Structures are given as C-alpha cells and as structure tokens.
Amino acid sequence: MAADYVDWLRREGRIVIVGASLAGLRAAETLREEGFTGSLTLIGDEPYEPYDRPPLSKSVLLGKASPEHTELPRRRELDAEWRLGVPAAGLDLTGKRVLLADGEEVDYDRLLIATGVRARPWPVPEEAELDGVFVLRTRDDATALTEKLRAGARRVVVIGAGFAGSEVASACREMGLEVTVAERAGAPLVGALGGVIGAVAAELHLENGVDLRTRVTVTALEGDAMGRVRAVHLSDESVVEADVVVVSLGSMRNTEWLSGSGLGAGPRGIASDAGCRAFDFRGIVTDDVFVAGDVARSPHALFGYQFLSLEHWGNAVAQAETAAHNMICPASDRRPHMWMPAFWSSQFGVNIKSVGVPPMGDELMIIQGSTAERRFVGVYGFKGRVVAAVTFDNARWLEYCQRQIEQGAPFPVEYPTVDRRPEGRQPVAADFPDPSLPTHGPTVTLSGYSPADRRLVFTPGHH
Amino acid sequence: MRIVVDLNKCQGYAQCAFLAPDVFTMHGEEALLYDPRAADEHRDAVARAAAACPVQAITVEGLHQGAPAEPEQVLTGAPWEPRDGR
Ligand SMILES: Cc1cc2nc3c(=O)[nH]c(=O)nc-3n(C[C@H](O)[C@H](O)[C@H](O)COP(=O)(O)OP(=O)(O)OC[C@H]3O[C@@H](n4cnc5c(N)ncnc54)[C@H](O)[C@@H]3O)c2cc1C
Ligand code: SF4
C-alpha cells in the first residue's frame, strides 16, 4: 500500500514548494530529475525568479555584477507552475492546503517549506525608515544600496560585523568610501569563528582603513529635517556622521506564516528529523511536510545529534536535494541530511572558508601558516575531537580537515605538517563569546537536543 | 548566460579567471569574483572555463547559442554526481 502510494505520488501527485529561492529551486530540479511527473507549484513572495544572494555583498557591491542579474542557472527544465510575488499566509495541515495572501488556496499531497530567513531590521521603526538606512538580504535591498553608494555617498556606518557586515565594509572601502563598523562584541566574526580568529579579522578591518569600533552598541540613528539619516549615536557617547547606514544584525526565520498551523515552527526555525520531515509542535514527525535551507533545523549525527540551523548556501542546496529525494521515495530509500557544514566569505581580498561547526569548539590550534600572515589553517576542538576548521587563503586544506572531522580525529592534533609554526603547537581557547550575550548574528546555531526543547543550549544570540 | 560557482568546492585554482577573464577574476590570492550574468560574447570562453575547472564548481545555463526562453539545460560541473558533502 505504502509503495502504491509512493508510485501514485511520483506519477500524479501534487507537490508544492513554498519559498522560491535557492533551496526551493534546487529541490524542484531534484524532484524532476528523480522522476517526479506530477504537478509542481513554487510559491514565492518575491516577484523574481530564484536568484543567488552571495554575490549581492561581493561582486554586486564591487561593481562586477548587476544586482538585477544574479538569477540562478537552472539545471534542467522544471515544468512547474510559478506563483511569484504572493506570500503564503497560512497552512492547513489536516486539509493539506497552503493559503495564499491573495486568498487563494493551493492543495498539496506533499509540501516543502523553504522560506528561508530575512534580514533583522533596525529595531526602531522610525529610525529604520530614514532615507539612507539599509539592510542587505534581497535583490531589491542590493539595488537600493548600490544606487545610493554610487550616487555619491560619503560616509558609511555598518552596524554589526558578522560576515555580511564585514563584506559590506570591505566593498565600501574598495569603493573609496569612509567606513565605520560598530560591533557589540570584541571583534568582527566572533560569533562564527571565536575571538582568536576575530582578532585577525579586526586587523584586516584596521589595515584596510575601516574605523572599527568594538564593544559598542548603536543607541540611535539620527535623521535630518528631510528624513535622511545624518548620524549614528554609539553607547560610548560618540557620534559618527553618516549618510549611509547598513544594518547587519543577522536574520530572522520566516516562520510567522505557520503560526497556529500545528507545525513545530518558531523563531528558531522549523525542526525536522534528519530526513527533512518537519515535526509538529508535539515533536511528532509529519509525513507530508518537509523543510530545507535556512529556515530548517535538523539533528546532525556528527555533532552529537544537536539540531543545527545553518545559514549556508551549500546547506540549502544539499538539504533541498535530500528533502526532494525523500519526498518521492519509499521509506526504505530515504537518506539522512548529513551534509558537512561549510561556507565561504571573501573580504578585504582574503578568502575565508570553514568546515564543521566552529562555535562548538572550545579550543583552537593553528596547524598551518600563521595568523600574523593572514594565511593559515585553524582547527577547532571539543571534548578531545576535531569539530571544525577555518582557513584564511588556504582553502586547499579544507578537504583534509573535513575528513578529520568525519573521522572524529583526536584533538589536540599531531599532524606532521609542512608549515607548522611554534604558535600552533599548543591549543588555545577559541574564545567564543558567552552565548547569553548577544552579538551579531552567527550563521550556525545549535539549539538543543530535541525538537520540543525550547531551552537554549548553545545559541550565540542576535542583537 | 547564467552562471553560479559553488565556492565551497572552488579551490582558487584560477583556471577560469585565466580562460574567461572578463567573467571570472581573482580577488586577492584565492577569492573568486564572477559575473553571474555574463554577456553572450563570452560564451566560448565561459564554456572553456567551466570545462577546465578542476573541481567542476561552475554551473552555466544557456551555453548553447540561440537557446530558447526556457533553455535546454546545459550542465557543467556534473551537478548530478553524488555530492561529496561540500
Ligand atoms: C548578502 C548575502 C551574502 C551571502 N553570502 C554567503 C556566503 O558567502 N556563503 C554562504 O555559504 N552563504 C552566504 N549567504 C547565505 C545564502 O545566501 C543562504 O544560505 C541561502 O540563500 C539560503 O537559501 P534558502 O532558499 O534556504 O533561503 P532564502 O534564500 O532566504 O529564500 C527563501 C525565499 O522564501 C521567500 N519567502 C519567505 N516567506 C515566504 C512566504 N510566506 N511565502 C512565500 N515565500 C516566502 C523569501 O522571500 C525568499 O525568496 C549569503 C546571504 C546573503 C543575503
Ligand atoms: S577554475 Fe574552478 S576551482 Fe579554479 S578558481 Fe575557477 S571555479 Fe575555482
């Protein structure tokens, strides 16, 4: 019977995907690739076909690409119905229906939720609305910001020195603009990579002429009589004049539309089992609702089965492929989403890459190169095991590090490496901030062992 | 042409930047920048770049001349290979 159902589903079932971006698109392609011939509907609130976001803070700001043209290449024809420019507003789990904001309803046999995250706005609405205040998540954000920067901006203030904020600061410096970065923590990137690596990132900012202010918060954005932003007030009572402010305080998961649906969805995302099947609010796994991408959190065997939320490009692709596969195969053929977390960022001309879950590590060893040269490999350890690695301009080592993590290699490490310096021989504290103290948004969050567990076990928080 | 590079895979070997310098450029020693919507005049160069990438990180749509509106999909970077998790 169950096999009959899967056969029928694959042939003429109705699959609906909510969220038409990276994860949604890659899932749709995988469904078709794996032989799904039923009806396929993609619902997206943005009026554009799926586009790529990472270039928005890199090539686009640097003038190498247009913000309007980062559409993702398709891997194949989709034969799908696109409902773009209209948000899903609700979900009827029992009736198996998605409710759209325009009042329409879309029935499904299986549903994939890939609604991602949005930029956390500046918390004071009147200040957030000032002309010259931006966030950077969408194509429209990027268009507005690049127009403003090219129209003769003079001084930019970036609030929050996570990856996105640091990339914006880097690009603005390359454009020759004055840039101040305000960060609540002691250094950039500390939420994602810890204080030791954060100190290296801080030097990069300073060397490239960024006016970096750490351990400060922004207390107010000041506007002029025309409603344009004029200055930024900091907690140390200093005032920085600015005509552009980029708010880069991490993100919020797009789960509000699911409230009351009975799904286990909330501010931390939507919990799923390792096979991408969403949990309902009781912690019982659903059979027809799947999740993938930035909005999802799921347990990972390599990291103590903690629920990981990963705001990483590669995770969205891999999880979408696994979810799509599992949506249309018999139970015995399901695969777990066991993707090794990985991301990249480029800033100030340095290629920063990572594998594993750095915030899980409490100790760090530099196993190649040196932090002083901005060219190194750092390995993070936790409870005697290697759990993550970071490279600055040394990406070729990552594959090796990944295998070490997969094999649960012991930490401290004893590699016979070619370019190992005395500074790397002893582990040092990786120096992550106290998770209860909010900092810029990290891109990896570990949040408890069970889907019903709302307690924060390890969440470097947001502002 | 639409282009995306899986920068988790990319190892900064710079073959693409050498073969299609108008589309791919190195930024610093190892970071790759590219134009996700390259002009058609660079089609041949992009095809060579995608084929030459040693880790097959480059995916292009619209490599074939006169591609229809929903173009035939051109697959480079062997996206259907089982992923190695990166
Ligand atoms: C500026 C920037 C730079 C980045 N750089 C990097 C990088 O260097 N490396 C890296 O690994 N990652 C990077 N990322 C992260 C990467 O882009 C994301 O991980 C990826 O986009 C996640 O894809 P997704 O499909 O899960 O979610 P999203 O891309 O967030 O897509 C979700 C989609 O769903 C839509 N949606 C939301 N709610 C609804 C609703 N109710 N109804 C219908 N549609 C809805 C949203 O509008 C959106 O279009 C960057 C992100 C940004 C913004
Ligand atoms: S050829 Fe491939 S690995 Fe080399 S820089 Fe280009 S995309 Fe990266």
Coordinates of C-alpha atoms and ligand atoms in Angstrom, one line a residue:
Chain A
M1 CA 0.0 0.0 0.0
A2 CA 2.7 2.4 1.0
A3 CA 4.6 1.6 -2.1
D4 CA 1.5 2.1 -4.1
Y5 CA 1.1 5.5 -2.6
V6 CA 4.6 6.5 -3.5
D7 CA 4.1 5.2 -7.0
W8 CA 1.0 7.2 -7.4
L9 CA 2.6 10.3 -5.8
R10 CA 5.5 10.1 -8.2
R11 CA 3.2 9.8 -11.2
E12 CA 0.4 12.2 -10.5
G13 CA 0.8 13.7 -7.0
R14 CA 0.8 17.4 -6.3
I15 CA 3.9 18.8 -4.7
V16 CA 4.0 22.4 -3.5
I17 CA 7.2 24.3 -2.6
V18 CA 6.9 27.4 -0.5
G19 CA 9.9 29.7 -0.9
A20 CA 11.2 30.1 -4.4
S21 CA 14.9 30.8 -3.9
L22 CA 18.0 28.6 -3.7
A23 CA 16.6 25.7 -1.8
G24 CA 13.2 25.8 -3.5
L25 CA 14.7 25.8 -7.0
R26 CA 17.2 23.0 -6.3
A27 CA 14.5 20.9 -4.7
A28 CA 12.2 21.3 -7.7
E29 CA 15.0 20.3 -10.1
T30 CA 15.8 17.3 -8.0
L31 CA 12.2 16.2 -7.9
R32 CA 12.0 16.2 -11.7
E33 CA 15.5 14.7 -12.1
E34 CA 14.4 11.8 -9.9
G35 CA 11.4 11.1 -12.0
F36 CA 8.5 13.1 -10.4
T37 CA 5.9 13.7 -13.1
G38 CA 3.0 15.1 -11.1
S39 CA 2.2 18.7 -10.7
L40 CA 4.8 21.0 -9.2
T41 CA 4.0 24.5 -7.8
L42 CA 6.5 27.0 -6.5
I43 CA 5.2 29.8 -4.3
G44 CA 7.5 32.8 -3.6
D45 CA 6.8 36.2 -2.1
E46 CA 9.5 37.9 -4.1
P47 CA 8.4 38.9 -7.6
Y48 CA 11.6 37.5 -9.1
E49 CA 12.6 34.1 -10.3
P50 CA 15.2 32.4 -8.0
Y51 CA 18.4 34.4 -7.7
D52 CA 21.7 34.0 -5.9
R53 CA 22.3 36.0 -2.8
P54 CA 26.1 35.7 -2.0
P55 CA 27.1 37.9 -5.0
L56 CA 24.9 40.7 -3.6
S57 CA 27.5 41.5 -0.9
K58 CA 30.5 40.7 -3.1
S59 CA 30.5 41.0 -7.0
V60 CA 27.5 43.3 -7.0
L61 CA 28.8 45.9 -4.5
L62 CA 32.2 45.8 -6.2
G63 CA 30.5 46.6 -9.5
K64 CA 31.3 43.3 -11.2
A65 CA 27.7 42.2 -11.4
S66 CA 24.3 43.8 -11.6
P67 CA 22.0 43.4 -8.6
E68 CA 19.2 42.6 -11.0
H69 CA 21.1 39.8 -12.7
T70 CA 22.2 37.1 -10.2
E71 CA 19.5 34.7 -11.3
L72 CA 20.4 31.1 -10.6
P73 CA 21.2 28.9 -13.6
R74 CA 18.6 26.1 -14.0
R75 CA 20.0 22.6 -14.1
R76 CA 17.0 21.4 -16.1
E77 CA 13.5 22.3 -17.3
L78 CA 11.0 22.3 -14.4
D79 CA 7.6 22.3 -16.0
A80 CA 6.3 23.9 -12.8
E81 CA 3.7 26.4 -12.0
W82 CA 5.2 29.6 -10.5
R83 CA 3.2 31.7 -8.1
L84 CA 5.6 34.6 -7.6
G85 CA 5.0 37.8 -5.8
V86 CA 2.5 36.4 -3.4
P87 CA 3.3 35.1 0.1
A88 CA 1.9 32.0 1.6
A89 CA -0.1 33.2 4.6
G90 CA -1.1 30.0 6.3
L91 CA -1.0 26.3 6.3
D92 CA -3.9 23.8 6.9
L93 CA -2.1 20.6 7.9
T94 CA -5.2 18.4 8.1
G95 CA -6.7 19.8 4.9
K96 CA -3.3 19.7 3.2
R97 CA -3.7 23.2 1.8
V98 CA -1.4 26.3 1.6
L99 CA -3.3 29.5 2.0
L100 CA -2.0 32.4 0.0
A101 CA -2.2 36.1 1.0
D102 CA -4.4 36.9 -2.0
G103 CA -7.0 34.5 -0.7
E104 CA -6.3 31.6 -3.0
E105 CA -5.6 28.1 -1.7
V106 CA -3.2 25.5 -3.1
D107 CA -3.7 21.8 -2.3
Y108 CA -0.8 19.5 -1.9
D109 CA 0.0 15.9 -1.4
R110 CA 3.5 16.7 -0.2
L111 CA 4.8 20.1 0.8
L112 CA 8.3 21.5 1.0
I113 CA 8.9 24.6 3.2
A114 CA 11.9 26.6 2.1
T115 CA 11.0 30.1 3.3
G116 CA 14.5 31.0 4.5
V117 CA 15.3 34.0 6.6
R118 CA 15.0 37.7 6.3
A119 CA 17.3 40.5 7.5
R120 CA 16.7 41.6 11.1
P121 CA 15.6 45.2 10.8
W122 CA 16.8 48.1 12.9
P123 CA 14.6 47.8 16.0
V124 CA 13.3 51.4 16.0
P125 CA 10.9 51.7 13.0
E126 CA 11.0 55.5 12.6
E127 CA 14.8 55.3 12.5
A128 CA 14.8 52.2 10.2
E129 CA 12.7 54.2 7.8
L130 CA 15.1 57.1 7.5
D131 CA 16.4 57.6 4.0
G132 CA 19.9 56.1 3.8
V133 CA 19.3 53.2 6.2
F134 CA 19.6 49.8 4.5
V135 CA 19.6 46.0 5.1
L136 CA 21.1 43.6 2.6
R137 CA 19.2 40.3 2.0
T138 CA 17.2 40.7 -1.2
R139 CA 17.8 41.8 -4.7
D140 CA 15.8 45.0 -4.0
D141 CA 17.9 45.7 -1.0
A142 CA 21.0 45.4 -3.1
T143 CA 19.6 47.6 -5.9
A144 CA 18.8 50.3 -3.4
L145 CA 22.1 50.1 -1.6
T146 CA 24.3 50.1 -4.7
E147 CA 22.3 53.0 -6.2
K148 CA 22.9 55.0 -3.0
L149 CA 26.5 54.1 -2.8
R150 CA 27.2 55.1 -6.4
A151 CA 25.2 58.3 -6.1
G152 CA 27.9 59.8 -4.0
A153 CA 27.7 58.5 -0.5
R154 CA 30.4 59.9 1.7
R155 CA 30.4 58.0 5.0
V156 CA 29.0 54.6 5.6
V157 CA 28.3 53.1 9.0
V158 CA 27.9 49.3 9.2
I159 CA 26.1 48.0 12.3
G160 CA 27.2 44.5 13.1
A161 CA 30.5 42.9 12.0
G162 CA 29.3 39.4 11.1
F163 CA 30.2 38.0 7.6
A164 CA 27.7 40.1 5.8
G165 CA 28.6 43.4 7.6
S166 CA 32.3 42.7 7.1
E167 CA 31.8 42.1 3.4
V168 CA 29.9 45.3 3.0
A169 CA 32.6 47.2 4.9
S170 CA 35.2 45.7 2.7
A171 CA 33.4 46.5 -0.6
C172 CA 32.8 50.1 0.6
R173 CA 36.4 50.6 1.4
E174 CA 37.3 49.4 -2.1
M175 CA 35.0 52.0 -3.5
G176 CA 36.9 54.5 -1.6
L177 CA 34.2 55.3 0.9
E178 CA 34.8 56.2 4.6
V179 CA 33.5 53.3 6.6
T180 CA 32.8 52.9 10.3
V181 CA 31.9 49.5 11.7
A182 CA 30.2 49.3 15.0
E183 CA 30.2 45.9 16.7
R184 CA 28.9 44.9 20.1
A185 CA 31.4 42.1 20.6
G186 CA 35.2 42.5 21.0
A187 CA 35.9 41.8 17.3
P188 CA 34.3 41.0 13.9
L189 CA 33.2 37.4 13.2
V190 CA 33.5 36.3 16.8
G191 CA 30.1 34.7 16.9
A192 CA 31.0 32.5 13.9
L193 CA 34.7 31.9 14.5
G194 CA 35.6 33.0 18.0
G195 CA 37.8 35.7 19.5
V196 CA 41.2 34.4 18.3
I197 CA 40.2 34.5 14.6
G198 CA 38.1 37.6 15.3
A199 CA 41.3 39.4 16.3
V200 CA 42.7 38.6 12.9
A201 CA 39.6 39.9 11.2
A202 CA 39.9 43.1 13.3
E203 CA 43.4 43.6 11.9
L204 CA 42.1 43.2 8.4
H205 CA 39.5 45.9 9.0
L206 CA 42.0 48.3 10.5
E207 CA 44.7 47.7 7.9
N208 CA 42.1 48.4 5.2
G209 CA 41.2 51.7 6.7
V210 CA 38.0 50.8 8.4
D211 CA 37.2 52.8 11.5
L212 CA 36.3 49.7 13.6
R213 CA 34.5 50.4 16.9
T214 CA 34.1 47.3 19.1
R215 CA 32.3 46.7 22.4
V216 CA 29.9 49.4 21.5
T217 CA 26.3 49.4 20.5
V218 CA 24.4 51.8 18.4
T219 CA 21.9 53.7 20.6
A220 CA 20.2 55.8 17.9
L221 CA 20.1 56.7 14.3
E222 CA 19.6 60.5 13.9
G223 CA 17.8 62.0 10.9
D224 CA 17.7 65.4 9.4
A225 CA 14.7 67.5 8.7
M226 CA 14.3 65.8 5.3
G227 CA 14.1 62.4 6.8
R228 CA 17.6 61.4 5.7
V229 CA 20.0 59.7 8.1
R230 CA 22.6 62.1 9.4
A231 CA 24.5 60.4 12.2
V232 CA 24.8 57.3 14.3
H233 CA 25.0 57.5 18.1
L234 CA 27.0 55.0 20.0
S235 CA 26.9 53.7 23.5
D236 CA 30.3 55.2 24.3
E237 CA 28.6 58.6 23.7
S238 CA 30.4 59.2 20.4
V239 CA 28.5 60.3 17.4
V240 CA 29.5 59.3 13.8
E241 CA 28.2 61.2 10.9
A242 CA 26.9 59.1 8.1
D243 CA 24.8 59.3 5.0
V244 CA 24.5 55.5 4.6
V245 CA 23.8 53.0 7.4
V246 CA 23.8 49.3 6.7
V247 CA 22.1 47.3 9.4
S248 CA 23.7 43.9 9.5
L249 CA 22.3 42.3 12.6
G250 CA 21.7 38.8 11.4
S251 CA 18.4 37.3 10.4
M252 CA 15.0 36.2 11.4
R253 CA 13.4 33.0 10.2
N254 CA 10.4 33.3 8.0
T255 CA 8.0 31.1 10.1
E256 CA 5.3 33.5 11.1
W257 CA 3.0 32.3 8.4
L258 CA 3.0 28.9 10.1
S259 CA 1.9 30.1 13.5
G260 CA -1.2 28.2 14.6
S261 CA -0.7 25.6 11.9
G262 CA 0.4 23.0 14.4
L263 CA 3.9 22.7 12.9
G264 CA 6.9 22.8 15.1
A265 CA 7.9 26.3 13.8
G266 CA 9.1 29.3 15.6
P267 CA 11.8 31.9 15.9
R268 CA 14.5 29.2 15.7
G269 CA 13.1 27.8 12.5
I270 CA 11.3 24.6 11.7
A271 CA 12.6 21.4 13.4
S272 CA 12.8 18.3 11.3
D273 CA 14.2 14.8 11.5
A274 CA 17.4 14.0 9.8
G275 CA 15.4 13.1 6.7
C276 CA 14.0 16.6 6.4
R277 CA 10.5 15.7 7.6
A278 CA 9.1 18.5 9.7
F279 CA 8.0 17.9 13.3
D280 CA 4.7 19.1 14.5
F281 CA 4.5 21.2 17.7
R282 CA 4.2 18.0 19.8
G283 CA 7.5 16.7 18.5
I284 CA 5.8 14.1 16.3
V285 CA 7.2 13.8 12.8
T286 CA 4.9 14.6 9.9
D287 CA 4.9 12.6 6.8
D288 CA 4.0 15.1 4.1
V289 CA 5.7 18.2 5.2
F290 CA 9.4 18.6 4.5
V291 CA 11.8 21.5 5.2
A292 CA 15.1 22.7 3.7
G293 CA 17.5 25.6 3.7
D294 CA 18.0 28.5 6.1
V295 CA 14.6 28.0 7.7
A296 CA 15.3 24.4 8.8
R297 CA 17.0 23.0 11.8
S298 CA 17.8 19.3 12.0
P299 CA 19.9 16.9 14.0
H300 CA 23.3 16.0 12.9
A301 CA 24.9 12.7 13.8
L302 CA 28.5 14.1 13.7
F303 CA 27.7 16.9 16.1
G304 CA 26.0 15.0 18.9
Y305 CA 22.6 15.0 17.2
Q306 CA 22.2 18.6 18.1
F307 CA 19.8 20.5 16.0
L308 CA 21.8 22.6 13.6
S309 CA 20.4 25.7 11.8
L310 CA 22.8 26.6 9.0
E311 CA 22.5 29.8 7.1
H312 CA 24.9 28.5 4.4
W313 CA 24.5 28.4 0.7
G314 CA 25.8 24.8 0.5
N315 CA 23.4 23.6 3.1
A316 CA 20.4 25.0 1.2
V317 CA 21.5 23.0 -1.9
A318 CA 22.3 19.8 -0.1
Q319 CA 19.3 19.8 2.1
A320 CA 17.0 20.6 -0.8
E321 CA 18.3 17.7 -2.7
T322 CA 17.9 15.3 0.2
A323 CA 14.4 16.6 1.0
A324 CA 13.3 16.3 -2.6
H325 CA 14.7 12.7 -2.8
N326 CA 12.9 11.7 0.4
M327 CA 9.7 13.3 -0.6
I328 CA 9.2 10.9 -3.5
C329 CA 10.9 7.7 -2.5
P330 CA 9.8 4.7 -0.4
A331 CA 10.7 4.9 3.3
S332 CA 13.5 2.3 2.9
D333 CA 15.3 4.5 0.4
R334 CA 15.3 7.7 2.5
R335 CA 18.6 9.4 3.2
P336 CA 19.6 11.5 6.1
H337 CA 20.8 15.1 5.6
M338 CA 24.4 14.6 6.8
W339 CA 26.0 17.5 5.0
M340 CA 29.2 18.7 6.4
P341 CA 28.6 22.3 7.3
A342 CA 30.8 24.6 5.1
F343 CA 30.8 28.2 4.0
W344 CA 33.0 30.8 2.4
S345 CA 33.3 34.5 2.6
S346 CA 35.6 36.9 0.9
Q347 CA 36.5 40.2 2.5
F348 CA 39.5 42.6 2.2
G349 CA 40.8 40.3 -0.6
V350 CA 41.1 37.3 1.8
N351 CA 39.3 34.1 1.1
I352 CA 37.8 32.8 4.4
K353 CA 36.4 29.3 4.4
S354 CA 35.3 26.9 7.0
V355 CA 34.0 23.3 7.6
G356 CA 32.3 21.8 10.6
V357 CA 30.8 23.8 13.4
P358 CA 33.3 26.2 14.8
P359 CA 31.1 27.6 17.6
M360 CA 31.0 24.1 19.1
G361 CA 34.8 24.2 19.5
D362 CA 36.3 25.5 22.7
E363 CA 39.9 25.2 21.7
L364 CA 41.8 26.2 18.6
M365 CA 45.1 25.2 17.0
I366 CA 46.8 26.9 14.1
I367 CA 48.1 23.9 12.2
Q368 CA 49.4 25.6 9.1
G369 CA 50.8 29.1 8.4
S370 CA 50.3 31.9 10.8
T371 CA 47.6 34.3 11.8
A372 CA 50.1 37.2 11.5
E373 CA 50.4 36.5 7.8
R374 CA 46.6 36.1 7.3
R375 CA 47.3 32.8 5.7
F376 CA 46.6 29.8 8.0
V377 CA 44.5 26.8 8.8
G378 CA 42.9 26.7 12.3
V379 CA 41.4 23.6 13.7
Y380 CA 38.7 23.7 16.5
G381 CA 38.5 21.0 19.1
F382 CA 35.7 20.0 21.5
K383 CA 36.0 17.2 24.1
G384 CA 39.1 15.7 22.5
R385 CA 37.7 15.7 19.0
V386 CA 38.2 17.9 15.9
V387 CA 34.9 19.5 15.2
A388 CA 35.7 22.3 12.7
A389 CA 38.3 24.1 10.7
V390 CA 38.8 27.6 9.3
T391 CA 41.2 28.7 6.6
F392 CA 42.3 32.2 5.5
D393 CA 43.7 31.9 2.0
N394 CA 44.5 28.2 2.5
A395 CA 41.3 26.5 1.1
R396 CA 43.2 23.5 -0.2
W397 CA 43.5 22.2 3.3
L398 CA 39.8 22.0 4.0
E399 CA 39.2 18.7 2.4
Y400 CA 41.7 17.1 4.7
C401 CA 40.2 18.9 7.7
Q402 CA 36.7 17.7 6.7
R403 CA 37.9 14.1 6.7
Q404 CA 39.4 14.6 10.2
I405 CA 36.1 15.9 11.4
E406 CA 34.2 13.0 9.8
Q407 CA 36.5 10.5 11.4
G408 CA 36.3 12.2 14.8
A409 CA 40.1 12.7 14.8
P410 CA 41.6 13.4 18.2
F411 CA 42.3 17.0 19.4
P412 CA 44.8 18.4 20.1
V413 CA 46.1 17.4 16.7
E414 CA 49.5 15.9 16.0
Y415 CA 49.8 16.5 12.3
P416 CA 53.2 16.3 10.7
T417 CA 52.6 19.4 8.7
V418 CA 54.9 21.2 6.4
D419 CA 54.4 24.8 7.6
R420 CA 53.7 24.5 11.2
R421 CA 54.9 27.3 13.5
P422 CA 55.6 27.2 17.2
E423 CA 52.5 29.3 17.8
G424 CA 50.4 26.3 16.6
R425 CA 51.8 23.7 18.9
Q426 CA 49.5 24.3 21.8
P427 CA 45.8 24.6 21.7
V428 CA 44.4 28.0 22.9
A429 CA 40.9 28.9 24.0
A430 CA 38.9 29.6 20.8
D431 CA 37.3 32.4 22.8
F432 CA 33.7 32.4 21.7
P433 CA 31.5 34.9 23.4
D434 CA 29.2 33.9 26.2
P435 CA 26.2 32.7 24.3
S436 CA 23.9 34.6 26.6
L437 CA 25.5 37.9 25.4
P438 CA 24.0 38.9 22.1
T439 CA 26.3 39.7 19.3
H440 CA 25.9 39.9 15.5
G441 CA 24.0 37.0 14.1
P442 CA 26.0 33.8 13.8
T443 CA 25.4 31.7 10.8
V444 CA 25.4 28.4 12.7
T445 CA 23.2 27.9 15.6
L446 CA 23.0 24.8 17.8
S447 CA 19.7 24.7 19.6
G448 CA 19.1 21.8 21.9
Y449 CA 18.7 18.1 21.6
S450 CA 15.1 17.6 21.0
P451 CA 12.6 19.4 18.7
A452 CA 10.3 20.1 21.7
D453 CA 13.2 21.5 23.7
R454 CA 12.8 25.3 23.6
R455 CA 15.6 25.8 26.0
L456 CA 18.7 27.4 24.5
V457 CA 21.6 25.1 24.8
F458 CA 24.1 27.0 22.7
T459 CA 23.0 29.9 20.7
P460 CA 25.3 32.8 20.2
G461 CA 22.4 35.2 20.1
H462 CA 21.4 38.2 18.0
H463 CA 21.0 41.8 18.9
Chain B
M1 CA 24.2 33.1 -19.8
R2 CA 23.6 32.5 -16.1
I3 CA 26.5 31.3 -14.0
V4 CA 26.9 30.1 -10.5
V5 CA 30.1 28.9 -8.9
D6 CA 29.9 26.6 -5.9
L7 CA 32.5 28.4 -3.9
N8 CA 32.6 25.7 -1.3
K9 CA 34.1 23.5 -3.9
C10 CA 36.2 26.1 -5.6
Q11 CA 39.9 25.9 -4.7
G12 CA 41.0 29.1 -6.3
Y13 CA 43.0 27.4 -9.0
A14 CA 42.2 30.4 -11.2
Q15 CA 41.8 28.4 -14.5
C16 CA 38.5 30.1 -15.1
A17 CA 40.0 33.6 -14.5
F18 CA 42.7 32.7 -17.0
L19 CA 40.3 31.4 -19.7
A20 CA 37.5 33.9 -19.2
P21 CA 39.0 37.0 -17.6
D22 CA 36.0 39.2 -18.4
V23 CA 33.7 37.0 -16.3
F24 CA 35.9 35.5 -13.6
T25 CA 38.5 37.4 -11.7
M26 CA 40.6 36.6 -8.7
H27 CA 40.3 38.9 -5.8
G28 CA 43.4 38.6 -3.7
E29 CA 45.2 35.3 -3.7
E30 CA 42.4 32.9 -3.6
A31 CA 38.9 34.5 -3.6
L32 CA 37.0 34.3 -6.8
L33 CA 34.6 37.0 -8.1
Y34 CA 32.4 36.5 -11.1
D35 CA 29.6 38.0 -13.0
P36 CA 26.5 35.7 -12.6
R37 CA 25.1 37.1 -15.9
A38 CA 27.8 37.0 -18.4
A39 CA 27.3 38.6 -21.9
D40 CA 26.8 36.2 -24.8
E41 CA 30.0 37.3 -26.4
H42 CA 31.9 35.4 -23.7
R43 CA 30.1 32.2 -24.3
D44 CA 33.0 30.3 -25.7
A45 CA 35.3 31.5 -23.0
V46 CA 32.9 30.5 -20.3
A47 CA 32.4 27.1 -21.8
R48 CA 36.1 26.6 -21.7
A49 CA 36.4 27.9 -18.2
A50 CA 33.6 25.6 -17.0
A51 CA 35.2 22.6 -18.6
A52 CA 38.6 23.4 -17.3
C53 CA 37.7 23.9 -13.6
P54 CA 39.5 21.0 -11.9
V55 CA 36.8 20.7 -9.2
Q56 CA 33.8 21.3 -11.6
A57 CA 32.5 24.1 -9.4
I58 CA 31.0 26.1 -12.3
T59 CA 27.4 25.6 -13.5
V60 CA 26.2 27.5 -16.6
E61 CA 22.8 27.8 -18.1
G62 CA 22.4 29.0 -21.7
L63 CA 25.7 27.9 -23.1
H64 CA 24.1 26.8 -26.4
Q65 CA 23.6 29.5 -29.0
G66 CA 20.1 30.5 -29.7
A67 CA 18.8 28.9 -26.6
P68 CA 15.0 29.0 -26.2
A69 CA 13.3 31.1 -23.5
E70 CA 13.3 28.2 -21.1
P71 CA 16.6 27.0 -22.5
E72 CA 17.7 23.5 -22.8
Q73 CA 19.7 22.9 -19.7
V74 CA 23.4 22.8 -20.1
L75 CA 25.0 21.0 -17.4
T76 CA 28.6 21.6 -16.4
G77 CA 30.0 20.9 -13.1
A78 CA 28.3 17.5 -13.1
P79 CA 25.6 18.5 -10.7
W80 CA 24.0 15.1 -10.6
E81 CA 27.1 13.4 -9.3
P82 CA 26.6 12.3 -5.7
R83 CA 27.8 15.2 -3.6
D84 CA 30.8 14.9 -1.6
G85 CA 29.2 17.0 1.0
R86 CA 30.9 20.2 0.3
Ligands
LIG1 C1 24.2 39.2 1.1 C2 24.3 37.7 1.4 C3 25.6 37.1 1.3 C4 25.7 35.7 1.5 N1 26.9 35.2 1.4 C5 27.1 33.8 1.6 C6 28.4 33.2 1.5 O1 29.4 33.9 1.2 N2 28.5 31.9 1.8 C7 27.4 31.2 2.2 O2 27.6 30.0 2.4 N3 26.2 31.7 2.3 C8 26.0 33.0 2.0 N4 24.8 33.6 2.2 C9 23.6 32.8 2.6 C10 22.9 32.1 1.5 O3 22.5 33.0 0.5 C11 21.6 31.4 2.1 O4 22.1 30.4 2.9 C12 20.7 30.9 1.0 O5 20.1 31.9 0.3 C13 19.6 30.1 1.6 O6 18.6 29.7 0.7 P1 17.1 29.4 1.1 O7 16.5 29.0 -0.2 O8 17.1 28.4 2.2 O9 16.5 30.7 1.7 P2 16.3 32.2 1.1 O10 17.4 32.4 0.1 O11 16.2 33.1 2.2 O12 14.9 32.0 0.3 C14 13.7 32.0 0.9 C15 12.7 32.5 0.0 O13 11.4 32.3 0.5 C16 10.6 33.5 0.4 N5 9.6 33.5 1.4 C17 9.7 33.8 2.8 N6 8.5 33.7 3.3 C18 7.6 33.4 2.4 C19 6.2 33.1 2.4 N7 5.4 33.2 3.5 N8 5.6 32.8 1.2 C20 6.3 32.7 0.1 N9 7.7 32.9 0.0 C21 8.3 33.3 1.2 C22 11.7 34.6 0.7 O14 11.3 35.9 0.2 C23 12.8 34.0 -0.2 O15 12.7 34.4 -1.5 C24 24.6 35.0 1.9 C25 23.3 35.6 2.1 C26 23.2 37.0 1.8 C27 21.9 37.6 2.0
SF4_2 S1 38.7 27.1 -12.1 FE1 37.3 26.3 -10.6 S2 38.5 26.0 -8.7 FE2 39.6 27.4 -10.1 S3 39.0 29.4 -9.4 FE3 37.7 28.8 -11.1 S4 35.9 28.0 -10.1 FE4 37.5 28.0 -8.6

